[in-house]
PDB file of C-alpha atoms in Angstrom:
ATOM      1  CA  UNK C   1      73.502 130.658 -97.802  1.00  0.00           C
ATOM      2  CA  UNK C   2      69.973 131.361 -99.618  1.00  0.00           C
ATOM      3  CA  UNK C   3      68.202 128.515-101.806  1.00  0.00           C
ATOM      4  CA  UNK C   4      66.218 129.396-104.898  1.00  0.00           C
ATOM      5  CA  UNK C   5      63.094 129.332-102.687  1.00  0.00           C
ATOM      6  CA  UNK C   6      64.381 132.215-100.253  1.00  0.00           C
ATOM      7  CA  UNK C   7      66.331 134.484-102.913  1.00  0.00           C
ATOM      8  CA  UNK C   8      66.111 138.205-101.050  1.00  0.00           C
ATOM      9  CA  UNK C   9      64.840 140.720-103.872  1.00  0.00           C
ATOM     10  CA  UNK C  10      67.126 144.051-102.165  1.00  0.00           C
ATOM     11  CA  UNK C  11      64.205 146.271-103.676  1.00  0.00           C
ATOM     12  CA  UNK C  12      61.290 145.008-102.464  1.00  0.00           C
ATOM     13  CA  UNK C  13      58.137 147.340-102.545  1.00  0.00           C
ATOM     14  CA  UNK C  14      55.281 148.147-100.879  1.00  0.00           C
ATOM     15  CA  UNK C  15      52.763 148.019-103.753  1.00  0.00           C
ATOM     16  CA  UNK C  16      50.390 150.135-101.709  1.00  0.00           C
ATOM     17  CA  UNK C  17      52.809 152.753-100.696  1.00  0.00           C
ATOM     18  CA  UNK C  18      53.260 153.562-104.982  1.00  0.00           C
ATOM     19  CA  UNK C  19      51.955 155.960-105.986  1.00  0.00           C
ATOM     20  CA  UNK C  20      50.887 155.824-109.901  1.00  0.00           C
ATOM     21  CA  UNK C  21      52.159 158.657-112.292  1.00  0.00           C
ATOM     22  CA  UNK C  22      49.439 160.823-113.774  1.00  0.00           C
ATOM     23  CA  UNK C  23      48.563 160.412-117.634  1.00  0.00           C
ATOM     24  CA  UNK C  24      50.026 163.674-117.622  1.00  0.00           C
ATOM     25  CA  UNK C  25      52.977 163.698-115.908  1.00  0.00           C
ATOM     26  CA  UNK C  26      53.639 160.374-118.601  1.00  0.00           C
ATOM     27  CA  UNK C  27      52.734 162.761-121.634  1.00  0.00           C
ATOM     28  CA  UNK C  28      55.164 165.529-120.061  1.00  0.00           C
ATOM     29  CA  UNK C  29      57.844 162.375-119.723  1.00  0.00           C
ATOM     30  CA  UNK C  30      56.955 161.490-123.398  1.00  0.00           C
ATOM     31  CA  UNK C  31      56.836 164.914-124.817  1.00  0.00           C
ATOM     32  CA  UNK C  32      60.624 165.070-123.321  1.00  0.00           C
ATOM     33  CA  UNK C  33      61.891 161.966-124.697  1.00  0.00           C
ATOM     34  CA  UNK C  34      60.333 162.997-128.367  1.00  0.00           C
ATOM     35  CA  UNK C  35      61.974 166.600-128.209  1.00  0.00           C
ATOM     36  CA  UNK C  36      65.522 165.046-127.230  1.00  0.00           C
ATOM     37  CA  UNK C  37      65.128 162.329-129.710  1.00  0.00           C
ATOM     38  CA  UNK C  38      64.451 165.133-132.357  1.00  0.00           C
ATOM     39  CA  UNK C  39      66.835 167.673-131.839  1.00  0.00           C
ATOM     40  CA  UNK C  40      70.002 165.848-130.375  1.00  0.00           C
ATOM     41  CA  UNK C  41      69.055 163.245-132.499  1.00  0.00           C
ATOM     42  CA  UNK C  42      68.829 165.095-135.674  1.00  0.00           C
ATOM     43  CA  UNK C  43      72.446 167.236-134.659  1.00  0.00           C
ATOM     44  CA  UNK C  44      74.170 164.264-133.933  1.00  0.00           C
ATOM     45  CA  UNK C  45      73.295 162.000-136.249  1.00  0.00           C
ATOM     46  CA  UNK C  46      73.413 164.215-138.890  1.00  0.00           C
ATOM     47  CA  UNK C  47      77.674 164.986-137.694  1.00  0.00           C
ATOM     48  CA  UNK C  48      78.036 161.714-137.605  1.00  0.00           C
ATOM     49  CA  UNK C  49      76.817 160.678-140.926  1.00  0.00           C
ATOM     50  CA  UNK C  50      78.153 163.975-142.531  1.00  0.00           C
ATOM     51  CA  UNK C  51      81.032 165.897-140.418  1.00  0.00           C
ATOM     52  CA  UNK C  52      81.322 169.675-141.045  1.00  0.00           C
ATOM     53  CA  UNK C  53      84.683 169.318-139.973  1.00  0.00           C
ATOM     54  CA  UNK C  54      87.749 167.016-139.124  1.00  0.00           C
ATOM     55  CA  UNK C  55      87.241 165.472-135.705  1.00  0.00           C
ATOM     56  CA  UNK C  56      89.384 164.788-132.718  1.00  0.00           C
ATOM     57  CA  UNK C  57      89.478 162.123-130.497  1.00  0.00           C
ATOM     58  CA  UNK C  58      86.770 164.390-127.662  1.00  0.00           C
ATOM     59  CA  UNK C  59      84.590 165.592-130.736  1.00  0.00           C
ATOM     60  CA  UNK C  60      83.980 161.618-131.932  1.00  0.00           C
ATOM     61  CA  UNK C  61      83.330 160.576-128.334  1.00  0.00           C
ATOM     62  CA  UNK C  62      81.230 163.665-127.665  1.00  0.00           C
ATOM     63  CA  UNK C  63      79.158 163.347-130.908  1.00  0.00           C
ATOM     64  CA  UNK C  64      79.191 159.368-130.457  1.00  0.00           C
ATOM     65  CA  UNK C  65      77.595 159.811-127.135  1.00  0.00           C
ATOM     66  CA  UNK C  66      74.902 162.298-127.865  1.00  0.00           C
ATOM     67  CA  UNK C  67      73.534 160.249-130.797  1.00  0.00           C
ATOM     68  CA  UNK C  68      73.441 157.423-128.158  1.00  0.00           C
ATOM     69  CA  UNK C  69      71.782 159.066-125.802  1.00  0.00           C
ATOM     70  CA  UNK C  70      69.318 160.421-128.411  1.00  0.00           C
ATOM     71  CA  UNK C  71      68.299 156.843-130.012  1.00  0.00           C
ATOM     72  CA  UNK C  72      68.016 155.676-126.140  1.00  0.00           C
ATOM     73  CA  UNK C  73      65.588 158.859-125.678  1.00  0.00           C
ATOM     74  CA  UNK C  74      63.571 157.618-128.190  1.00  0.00           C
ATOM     75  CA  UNK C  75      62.909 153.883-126.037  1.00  0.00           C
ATOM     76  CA  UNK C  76      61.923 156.548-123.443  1.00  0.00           C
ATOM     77  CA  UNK C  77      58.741 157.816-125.916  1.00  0.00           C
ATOM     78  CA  UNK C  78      57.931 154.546-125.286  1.00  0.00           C
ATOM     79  CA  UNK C  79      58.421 153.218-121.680  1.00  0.00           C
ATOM     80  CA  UNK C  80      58.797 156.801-119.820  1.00  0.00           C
ATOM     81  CA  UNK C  81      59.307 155.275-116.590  1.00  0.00           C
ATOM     82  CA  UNK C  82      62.140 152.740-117.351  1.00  0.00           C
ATOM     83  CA  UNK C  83      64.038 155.201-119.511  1.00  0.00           C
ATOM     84  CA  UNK C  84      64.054 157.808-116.194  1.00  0.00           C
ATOM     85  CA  UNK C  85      67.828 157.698-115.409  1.00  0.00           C
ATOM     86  CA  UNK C  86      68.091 159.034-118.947  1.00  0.00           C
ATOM     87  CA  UNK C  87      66.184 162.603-117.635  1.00  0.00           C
ATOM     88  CA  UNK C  88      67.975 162.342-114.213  1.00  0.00           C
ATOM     89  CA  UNK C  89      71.528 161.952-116.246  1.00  0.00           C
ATOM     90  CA  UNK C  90      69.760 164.711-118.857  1.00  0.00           C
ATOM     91  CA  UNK C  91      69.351 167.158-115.710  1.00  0.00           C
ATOM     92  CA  UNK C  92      72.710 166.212-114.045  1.00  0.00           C
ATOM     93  CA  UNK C  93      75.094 166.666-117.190  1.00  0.00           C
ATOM     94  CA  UNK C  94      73.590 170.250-118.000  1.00  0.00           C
ATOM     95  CA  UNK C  95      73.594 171.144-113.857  1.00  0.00           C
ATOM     96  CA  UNK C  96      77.233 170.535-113.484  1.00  0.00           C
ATOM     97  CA  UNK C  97      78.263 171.981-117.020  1.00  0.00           C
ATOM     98  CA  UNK C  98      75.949 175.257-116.178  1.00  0.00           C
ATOM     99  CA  UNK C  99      78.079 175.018-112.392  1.00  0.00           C
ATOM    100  CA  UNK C 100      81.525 173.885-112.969  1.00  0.00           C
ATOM    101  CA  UNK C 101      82.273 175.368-116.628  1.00  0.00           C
ATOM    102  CA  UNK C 102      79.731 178.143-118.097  1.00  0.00           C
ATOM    103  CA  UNK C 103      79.059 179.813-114.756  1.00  0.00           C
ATOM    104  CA  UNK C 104      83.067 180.260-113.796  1.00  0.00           C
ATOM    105  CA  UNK C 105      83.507 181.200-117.743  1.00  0.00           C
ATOM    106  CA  UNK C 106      80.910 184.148-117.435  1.00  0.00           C
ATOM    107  CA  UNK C 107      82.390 184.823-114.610  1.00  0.00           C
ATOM    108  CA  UNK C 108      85.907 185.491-115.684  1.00  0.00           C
ATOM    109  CA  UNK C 109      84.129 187.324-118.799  1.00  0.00           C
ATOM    110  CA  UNK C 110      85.694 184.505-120.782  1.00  0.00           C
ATOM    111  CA  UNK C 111      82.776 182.817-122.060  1.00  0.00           C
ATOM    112  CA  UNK C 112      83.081 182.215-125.897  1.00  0.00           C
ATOM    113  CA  UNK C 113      80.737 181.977-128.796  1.00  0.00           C
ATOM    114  CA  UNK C 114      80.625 178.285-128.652  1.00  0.00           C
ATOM    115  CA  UNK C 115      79.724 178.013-125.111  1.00  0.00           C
ATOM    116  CA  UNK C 116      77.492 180.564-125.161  1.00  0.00           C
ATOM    117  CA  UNK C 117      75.858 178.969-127.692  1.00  0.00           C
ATOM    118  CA  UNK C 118      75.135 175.776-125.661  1.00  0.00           C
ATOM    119  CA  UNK C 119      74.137 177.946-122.441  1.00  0.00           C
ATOM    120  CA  UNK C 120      70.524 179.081-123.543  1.00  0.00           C
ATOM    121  CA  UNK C 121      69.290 176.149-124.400  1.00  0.00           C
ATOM    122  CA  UNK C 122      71.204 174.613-121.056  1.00  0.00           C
ATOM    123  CA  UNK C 123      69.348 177.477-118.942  1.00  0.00           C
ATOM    124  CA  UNK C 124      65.672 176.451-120.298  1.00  0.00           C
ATOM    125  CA  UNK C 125      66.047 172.281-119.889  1.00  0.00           C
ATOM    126  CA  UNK C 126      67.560 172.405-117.174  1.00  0.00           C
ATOM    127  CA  UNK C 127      63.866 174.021-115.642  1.00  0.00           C
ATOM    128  CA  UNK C 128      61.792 171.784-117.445  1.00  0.00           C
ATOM    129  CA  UNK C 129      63.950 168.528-116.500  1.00  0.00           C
ATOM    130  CA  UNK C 130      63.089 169.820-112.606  1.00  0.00           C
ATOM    131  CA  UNK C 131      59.220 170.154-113.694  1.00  0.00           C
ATOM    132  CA  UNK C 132      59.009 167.064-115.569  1.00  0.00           C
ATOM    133  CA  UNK C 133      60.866 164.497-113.711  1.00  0.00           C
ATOM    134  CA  UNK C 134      58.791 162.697-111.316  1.00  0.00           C
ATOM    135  CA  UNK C 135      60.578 163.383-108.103  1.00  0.00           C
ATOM    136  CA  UNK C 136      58.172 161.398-106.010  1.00  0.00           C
ATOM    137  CA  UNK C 137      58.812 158.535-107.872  1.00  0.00           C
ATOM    138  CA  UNK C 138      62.788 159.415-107.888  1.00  0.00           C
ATOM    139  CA  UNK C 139      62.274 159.321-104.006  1.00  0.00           C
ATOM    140  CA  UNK C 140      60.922 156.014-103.611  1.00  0.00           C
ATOM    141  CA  UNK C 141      62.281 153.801-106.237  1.00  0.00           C
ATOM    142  CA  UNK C 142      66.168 155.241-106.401  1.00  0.00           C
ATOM    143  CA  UNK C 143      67.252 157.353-102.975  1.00  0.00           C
ATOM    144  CA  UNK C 144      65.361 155.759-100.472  1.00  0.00           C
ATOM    145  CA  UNK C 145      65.987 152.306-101.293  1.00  0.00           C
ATOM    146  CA  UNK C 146      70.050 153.481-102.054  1.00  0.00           C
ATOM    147  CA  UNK C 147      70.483 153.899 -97.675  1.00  0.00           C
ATOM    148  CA  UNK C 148      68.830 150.611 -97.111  1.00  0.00           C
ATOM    149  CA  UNK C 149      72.103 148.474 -96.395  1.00  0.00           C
ATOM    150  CA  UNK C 150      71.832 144.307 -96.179  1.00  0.00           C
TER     151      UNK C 150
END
């Protein structure tokens, strides 16, 4: 049994084994956050407030989540580092739609004009989520620490 005085923090850290994010690397972070916000922002927000069309159950929760994700994006313009599992879930979501749904689509020569539509823009993130995430940082603060058992 612990007292207040010897409360075990599970993710302690070396201060002097961080290593600091360039000013860049935080204006690449930014620059991400402020293009999402925009763009999804602007499409889903837009839907939501005026629909082209009558929705089903998937198309609310789709559109619902996107302009989530998009207003969260924009707390990432300004704290890049805390709003990071927001680029990691970015870079995830797109990886295993490009995988598990375009890829066997385009393979079947089945792909349709509204997936194709979502597949460029899929096929360029996707590369500049790998370049922009800090993967250092990803290393020490979320896999390392997740094989440390108590």
């Amino acid at each position: 049994m612990t007292t207040e005085n010897q409360v075990v923090d599970t993710q302690q850290r070396n201060p002097k084994s961080e290593k600091k994010l360039s000013k860049i690397r935080l204006y690449l972070m930014r620059g991400l956050y402020l293009l999402t916000f925009l763009s999804l922002g602007y499409n889903s927000w837009l839907e939501i407030i005026i629909p082209s069309e009558k929705w089903g159950p998937y198309d609310g929760i789709t559109f619902s989540f996107w302009a989530a994700y998009a207003t969260l994006m924009g707390i990432g313009i300004r704290y890049p580092i805390k709003m990071l599992p927001l680029l990691l879930l970015q870079l995830f979501y797109k990886s295993v739609w490009l995988i598990g749904i375009a890829y066997p689509l385009w393979s079947a020569d089945q792909l349709d004009s509204v997936s194709a539509d979502f597949l460029r823009p899929f096929l360029i993130a996707i590369p500049v989520d790998l370049i922009v995430i800090p993967w250092g940082y990803v290393w020490i603060h979320y896999i390392k620490g997740f094989f440390k058992f108590r």
